[in-house]
Amino acid sequence: MGRRARGRRLQQQQRPEGVEDGAEGGGKRSEAGWEGGYPEIVKENKLFEHYYQELKIVPEGEWDQFMGALREPLPATLRITGYKSHAKEILHCLKNKYFKELEDLEVDGQKVEVPQPLSWYPEELAWHTNLSRKILRKSPQLERFHQFLVSETESGNISRQEAVSMIPPLLLNVQPHHKILDMCAAPGSKTTQLIEMLHADMSVPFPEGFVIANDVDNKRCYLLVHQAKRLSSPCIMVVNHDASSIPRLTIDVDGRKEVLFYDRVLCDVPCSGDGTMRKNIDVWKKWTTLNSLQLHGLQLRIATRGAEQLAEGGRMVYSTCSLNPIEDEAVIASLLEKSEGALELADVSAELPGLKWMPGVTQWKVMTRDGQWFADWADVPHSRHTQIRPTMFPPKEPEKLEAMHLERCLRILPHHQNTGGFFVAVLVKKSSMPWNKRQPKVQGKSLETREATQLSTATPTEGKPVDALEPESQLVTGTGDSEITTPENLENNENKKDGVCGPPPSKKMKLFGFKEDPFVFIPEDDPLFPPIEKFYALDPSFPRMNLLTRTTEGKKRQLYMVSKELRNVLLNNSERMKVINTGIKVWCRNNSGEEFDCAFRLAQEGIYTLYPFINSRIITISMEDVKTLLTQENPFFRKLSNETYSQAKDLTKGSVVLKYEPDSANPDALQCPIVLCGWRGKASIRTFVPKNERLHYLRMMGLEVSGEKKKEGVALTEDSTATTELPEDGLGEELRAEEAGLPDATPGCDPTAPDPPR
């Protein structure tokens, strides 16, 4: 008998009677316990209670409600993406179909609570529900609702996001022309909100503003890319830097280089997370004040760096999911003090009517891990100076403290509106930071006229922050702070090609994670573009200079597009920042494309951006045609309406745009426009649309996903009667493809799959 077997037998002999296998340490597992036999985590932490009772952040008489709320599970919340043209249709579908089905539903003898809108979120676009995943699987109606949520989340039409996490982007008050920096962006739920706000007017394919979303963790950057890609925006760039030393970027303005200052900065810093106890129950046993003491310095450096890069008149939101003043008011007070009037707290009390919050505190104390309190820096013994810093204490002078208006900070307590705990402060920049009263200037020739670009020195590696008091004038050219040209740099400059934005040189910056492919803009004289322009009859206003690829050699497989503002950022800063991803895919090469008039077909990911510039190969289709095209692999012309056939029969084989226009005279029909990528074959038409997007459009037209999943597709029902099989995402069977005259699939260019991680 082996050692492990003997150990198991000994445990069984020692186990009390009546205790089931896998339930040791906690008796028979209760309903609230963990599955798999783990002992239940006790939601108690005496030090936590002692600390916050002493600081009095909870109003008198509400402590029991506060602790009671922390011990309850957090309600699930979802947000309908506001900039998509069919947001109203999704809201209508939710309210009039799924929520109505839940009104009189009972599960295990208990009435199901219908989801409710968040009172403070505009236009009823955010909802919360107490339905757990366990309950969602107990009823066919709830299962359909659950499938709807999962599918719409994958399509980018719904975001499952904690309620308090939605607050910072709302308080930024973003306009479509704003340049935005999201300093600690992963996993990306707030970033997607910012993108939506840029695209408030869907008739404008390229807003003037953009979002640069940064995260220090290379792997989390790819999660961020996945979130942002669902919204198909040409105005988002994901970069990978330590936020406390994020490089200062430059842009070309009328032939001269200028420092890029942001109109809005979101500073959602890493924190101890004691406001997340309702969902991260590990915090209960791991919480100590040491976490806050260790994070305070990093939080202050990140906030300082954000304030440095904020434009005068701009707005910065600082937020944490912690209730601790050391991470909250102490950081804000220290930042305000060192700004010497350059920053001030904005009064946002009236900006989110319906939101309940507590004003920021003006007095607090510092407690060590072992429970020792300090009310003043002067009381801290020298041995504690590495752990406790003077910036952790409130200002001594009453006049200075009063002038800061710390009461304008917002602290969200869990028991007030059944949410997580949260802290948010809104700062406005009135003038340059005191260590740089003059705006930084960058010497340099025009982007168009220069032949070589000096490479900046190394960016500080991860975890090596910039000194908070470093002069802005020294930060103009990146966090290396001064430009040094070496023979090696000159050699690199000579080899640099115009329009090629590669990753930073490995000797200049310590890179982590994957090495990114370069971003190569298509030259004006590239022979690749005229056939595309002619085939799709592109409008003269089409910004061809914004097209890029991710390869410098061989055939260009995929073409991406960015806004002209992001193009400017890319071309001027490729050596000082690590770009993970930017641009949306607009065209894909067919292997057999030369047989047709154009080697590139349209990609669904970028069709809403591209469509306003296309004047040819557009087929207007009816709602019945949409259903047919999305539920059948390659429907023959005879299965489509006469109007559609008459438009398609005269077109040559190749990529087409399929456009559905809503009929205002028929209110029961789908009331949002739909644009699909398709292929006109020999005798049929097919669509290149990802499966989740197909499901989305079909749901909006009254078809529903059933629980039955088949090998070749997903069974759908309309009014619980007819069933249809949804085609697979691939290009179809070889014989069907040959009959339809379909293009060959390009390796690595799946028409419906998202880009692989780079």
Short mmCIF file of C-alpha atoms in Angstrom, two decimals, residues 261-506:
data_model
loop_
_atom_site.label_atom_id
_atom_site.label_comp_id
_atom_site.label_asym_id
_atom_site.label_seq_id
_atom_site.Cartn_x
_atom_site.Cartn_y
_atom_site.Cartn_z
CA PHE A 261 -2.00 66.32 -23.31
CA TYR A 262 -5.23 64.45 -22.61
CA ASP A 263 -8.64 66.08 -22.16
CA ARG A 264 -9.72 63.28 -19.85
CA VAL A 265 -7.70 60.89 -17.67
CA LEU A 266 -9.18 57.87 -15.90
CA CYS A 267 -7.03 56.86 -12.95
CA ASP A 268 -8.61 53.67 -11.55
CA VAL A 269 -5.60 52.59 -9.52
CA PRO A 270 -4.61 49.19 -8.07
CA CYS A 271 -5.98 48.96 -4.53
CA SER A 272 -6.48 46.65 -1.55
CA GLY A 273 -10.03 45.97 -2.74
CA ASP A 274 -11.84 45.83 0.59
CA GLY A 275 -14.89 47.28 -1.17
CA THR A 276 -15.12 44.03 -3.17
CA MET A 277 -15.65 41.68 -0.19
CA ARG A 278 -19.08 40.71 -1.51
CA LYS A 279 -17.61 39.04 -4.58
CA ASN A 280 -13.97 38.44 -3.56
CA ILE A 281 -14.54 36.67 -0.27
CA ASP A 282 -10.84 35.90 0.15
CA VAL A 283 -10.49 39.52 1.27
CA TRP A 284 -12.26 38.61 4.53
CA LYS A 285 -9.38 36.50 5.80
CA LYS A 286 -6.53 38.33 4.05
CA TRP A 287 -7.43 41.94 4.93
CA THR A 288 -4.89 43.95 6.93
CA THR A 289 -3.95 47.64 6.92
CA LEU A 290 -0.54 46.66 5.51
CA ASN A 291 -2.05 46.33 2.01
CA SER A 292 -3.10 49.98 2.01
CA LEU A 293 0.20 51.18 3.45
CA GLN A 294 2.11 49.37 0.72
CA LEU A 295 -0.09 50.62 -2.12
CA HIS A 296 -0.37 54.27 -1.10
CA GLY A 297 2.94 55.33 -2.69
CA LEU A 298 2.18 53.64 -6.02
CA GLN A 299 -1.31 55.14 -6.10
CA LEU A 300 0.09 58.62 -5.50
CA ARG A 301 2.71 58.20 -8.24
CA ILE A 302 0.12 57.03 -10.74
CA ALA A 303 -2.24 59.90 -9.87
CA THR A 304 0.63 62.40 -10.16
CA ARG A 305 1.62 61.02 -13.55
CA GLY A 306 -1.99 61.29 -14.71
CA ALA A 307 -2.23 64.90 -13.53
CA GLU A 308 1.00 65.76 -15.36
CA GLN A 309 -0.42 64.48 -18.64
CA LEU A 310 -3.80 66.16 -18.20
CA ALA A 311 -4.51 69.23 -20.34
CA GLU A 312 -5.37 72.53 -18.66
CA GLY A 313 -9.14 72.61 -18.22
CA GLY A 314 -9.21 68.82 -18.43
CA ARG A 315 -10.85 66.44 -15.96
CA MET A 316 -9.26 63.48 -14.18
CA VAL A 317 -11.20 60.87 -12.21
CA TYR A 318 -9.34 59.03 -9.45
CA SER A 319 -11.10 55.90 -8.18
CA THR A 320 -10.52 52.80 -6.06
CA CYS A 321 -12.62 49.87 -4.91
CA SER A 322 -11.31 50.46 -1.39
CA LEU A 323 -12.97 52.26 1.51
CA ASN A 324 -9.65 53.10 3.19
CA PRO A 325 -8.79 56.84 3.49
CA ILE A 326 -5.08 55.95 3.15
CA GLU A 327 -5.79 54.90 -0.45
CA ASP A 328 -8.48 57.51 -1.02
CA GLU A 329 -8.50 60.94 0.64
CA ALA A 330 -4.82 60.73 1.63
CA VAL A 331 -3.78 60.34 -2.02
CA ILE A 332 -6.07 63.17 -3.14
CA ALA A 333 -4.93 65.50 -0.32
CA SER A 334 -1.27 64.86 -1.08
CA LEU A 335 -1.82 65.41 -4.80
CA LEU A 336 -3.70 68.67 -4.17
CA GLU A 337 -1.02 69.87 -1.79
CA LYS A 338 1.88 69.28 -4.18
CA SER A 339 -0.11 70.81 -7.09
CA GLU A 340 -0.16 74.18 -5.27
CA GLY A 341 -3.51 75.18 -6.76
CA ALA A 342 -2.99 73.63 -10.22
CA LEU A 343 -5.62 71.00 -9.37
CA GLU A 344 -8.91 71.32 -7.58
CA LEU A 345 -11.68 68.92 -6.62
CA ALA A 346 -14.82 69.37 -8.70
CA ASP A 347 -18.26 69.37 -7.10
CA VAL A 348 -20.09 66.55 -8.90
CA SER A 349 -22.88 66.08 -6.35
CA ALA A 350 -25.58 66.89 -8.93
CA GLU A 351 -24.14 64.95 -11.89
CA LEU A 352 -25.61 61.52 -11.08
CA PRO A 353 -29.08 62.10 -9.61
CA GLY A 354 -30.32 58.99 -7.80
CA LEU A 355 -26.85 57.84 -6.68
CA LYS A 356 -26.41 57.65 -2.89
CA TRP A 357 -22.97 58.50 -1.57
CA MET A 358 -21.12 59.75 1.51
CA PRO A 359 -18.90 62.85 1.38
CA GLY A 360 -15.15 62.36 1.76
CA VAL A 361 -13.69 62.46 5.27
CA THR A 362 -11.35 65.25 6.39
CA GLN A 363 -9.78 63.53 9.40
CA TRP A 364 -8.32 60.04 9.65
CA LYS A 365 -5.58 58.11 11.43
CA VAL A 366 -3.05 55.52 10.32
CA MET A 367 -3.03 52.03 11.83
CA THR A 368 -0.24 49.49 11.54
CA ARG A 369 -0.72 45.80 10.89
CA ASP A 370 -0.52 45.01 14.59
CA GLY A 371 -3.19 47.59 15.55
CA GLN A 372 -1.01 50.55 16.60
CA TRP A 373 -2.54 53.95 15.77
CA PHE A 374 -0.81 57.19 14.70
CA ALA A 375 -2.65 60.49 14.32
CA ASP A 376 0.34 62.55 13.20
CA TRP A 377 3.57 61.97 11.26
CA ALA A 378 5.55 63.39 14.16
CA ASP A 379 4.36 60.47 16.33
CA VAL A 380 5.68 57.80 13.99
CA PRO A 381 8.92 56.22 15.30
CA HIS A 382 11.90 56.20 12.96
CA SER A 383 11.74 52.43 12.64
CA ARG A 384 8.31 52.77 10.96
CA HIS A 385 9.32 55.45 8.43
CA THR A 386 9.74 53.00 5.58
CA GLN A 387 6.22 51.68 6.09
CA ILE A 388 4.39 54.88 7.03
CA ARG A 389 4.94 58.08 5.05
CA PRO A 390 3.97 61.71 5.75
CA THR A 391 1.63 61.79 2.72
CA MET A 392 -0.65 59.31 4.50
CA PHE A 393 -1.82 61.90 7.04
CA PRO A 394 -4.33 64.74 6.57
CA PRO A 395 -2.91 68.29 6.30
CA LYS A 396 -2.31 69.94 9.68
CA GLU A 397 -3.35 73.50 8.79
CA PRO A 398 -7.16 73.90 9.03
CA GLU A 399 -7.20 76.57 6.30
CA LYS A 400 -5.32 74.36 3.86
CA LEU A 401 -7.55 71.39 4.68
CA GLU A 402 -10.72 73.44 4.21
CA ALA A 403 -9.50 74.83 0.88
CA MET A 404 -9.06 71.28 -0.45
CA HIS A 405 -12.81 70.53 -0.13
CA LEU A 406 -12.22 66.83 0.51
CA GLU A 407 -15.94 66.54 1.23
CA ARG A 408 -16.41 66.68 -2.57
CA CYS A 409 -15.02 63.14 -2.82
CA LEU A 410 -17.64 60.40 -3.14
CA ARG A 411 -17.61 57.21 -1.05
CA ILE A 412 -20.16 54.55 -2.01
CA LEU A 413 -21.19 52.28 0.87
CA PRO A 414 -22.55 48.78 0.08
CA HIS A 415 -25.75 48.96 2.16
CA HIS A 416 -27.08 52.19 0.64
CA GLN A 417 -27.94 50.81 -2.80
CA ASN A 418 -26.95 47.14 -2.60
CA THR A 419 -23.61 47.60 -4.39
CA GLY A 420 -19.92 47.11 -3.71
CA GLY A 421 -17.85 49.67 -1.82
CA PHE A 422 -16.18 52.38 -3.91
CA PHE A 423 -14.38 55.72 -3.81
CA VAL A 424 -14.23 58.34 -6.55
CA ALA A 425 -12.84 61.88 -6.79
CA VAL A 426 -13.03 64.25 -9.78
CA LEU A 427 -10.11 66.64 -10.28
CA VAL A 428 -9.96 69.60 -12.67
CA LYS A 429 -6.63 71.04 -13.86
CA LYS A 430 -6.57 74.83 -13.62
CA SER A 431 -2.92 75.37 -14.65
CA SER A 432 0.36 73.54 -15.22
CA MET A 433 1.84 71.63 -12.33
CA PRO A 434 4.17 73.85 -10.24
CA TRP A 435 7.36 72.07 -11.34
CA ASN A 436 6.56 73.10 -14.92
CA LYS A 437 4.68 76.37 -15.15
CA ARG A 438 5.64 76.69 -18.81
CA GLN A 439 4.09 74.24 -21.24
CA PRO A 440 6.75 71.77 -22.47
CA LYS A 441 8.08 72.33 -25.98
CA VAL A 442 9.40 69.70 -28.32
CA GLN A 443 11.89 70.59 -31.01
CA GLY A 444 11.56 68.68 -34.23
CA LYS A 445 10.72 68.81 -37.91
CA SER A 446 7.39 68.01 -39.46
CA LEU A 447 6.30 64.39 -39.58
CA GLU A 448 6.06 64.56 -43.37
CA THR A 449 9.45 66.20 -43.97
CA ARG A 450 11.70 64.36 -41.59
CA GLU A 451 13.71 61.46 -42.97
CA ALA A 452 14.89 59.93 -39.73
CA THR A 453 13.58 59.93 -36.19
CA GLN A 454 15.71 60.06 -33.08
CA LEU A 455 15.01 57.17 -30.78
CA SER A 456 14.37 58.08 -27.16
CA THR A 457 16.30 56.44 -24.38
CA ALA A 458 15.06 53.49 -22.41
CA THR A 459 11.73 53.68 -20.66
CA PRO A 460 12.01 52.74 -16.97
CA THR A 461 11.25 49.09 -16.48
CA GLU A 462 8.18 47.81 -14.68
CA GLY A 463 8.04 48.72 -11.02
CA LYS A 464 10.62 51.54 -11.36
CA PRO A 465 8.42 54.61 -10.99
CA VAL A 466 9.18 58.19 -11.96
CA ASP A 467 9.86 60.54 -9.09
CA ALA A 468 6.61 62.34 -8.35
CA LEU A 469 8.42 65.69 -8.20
CA GLU A 470 10.28 65.26 -11.48
CA PRO A 471 9.96 68.38 -13.63
CA GLU A 472 7.49 68.05 -16.50
CA SER A 473 9.95 69.87 -18.75
CA GLN A 474 12.25 66.86 -18.37
CA LEU A 475 9.47 64.44 -19.28
CA VAL A 476 8.75 65.74 -22.75
CA THR A 477 10.43 63.02 -24.75
CA GLY A 478 9.26 60.00 -22.76
CA THR A 479 10.16 58.69 -19.38
CA GLY A 480 13.79 58.40 -20.36
CA ASP A 481 13.48 62.18 -19.96
CA SER A 482 16.38 63.21 -22.21
CA GLU A 483 17.24 62.24 -25.75
CA ILE A 484 20.59 60.59 -26.30
CA THR A 485 21.74 59.72 -29.79
CA THR A 486 24.28 56.94 -30.04
CA PRO A 487 25.91 55.40 -33.13
CA GLU A 488 23.58 52.44 -32.62
CA ASN A 489 20.56 54.75 -32.66
CA LEU A 490 21.75 56.44 -35.85
CA GLU A 491 22.11 53.08 -37.54
CA ASN A 492 18.57 52.19 -36.53
CA ASN A 493 17.32 55.52 -37.85
CA GLU A 494 18.89 54.95 -41.25
CA ASN A 495 17.12 51.61 -41.54
CA LYS A 496 13.76 52.95 -40.37
CA LYS A 497 11.11 52.97 -43.10
CA ASP A 498 8.52 55.70 -43.36
CA GLY A 499 5.10 54.62 -42.12
CA VAL A 500 6.44 51.60 -40.22
CA CYS A 501 5.71 51.69 -36.50
CA GLY A 502 7.48 48.75 -34.93
CA PRO A 503 7.82 47.73 -31.30
CA PRO A 504 10.38 49.60 -29.21
CA PRO A 505 13.94 48.31 -29.72
CA SER A 506 14.66 45.51 -27.26
#
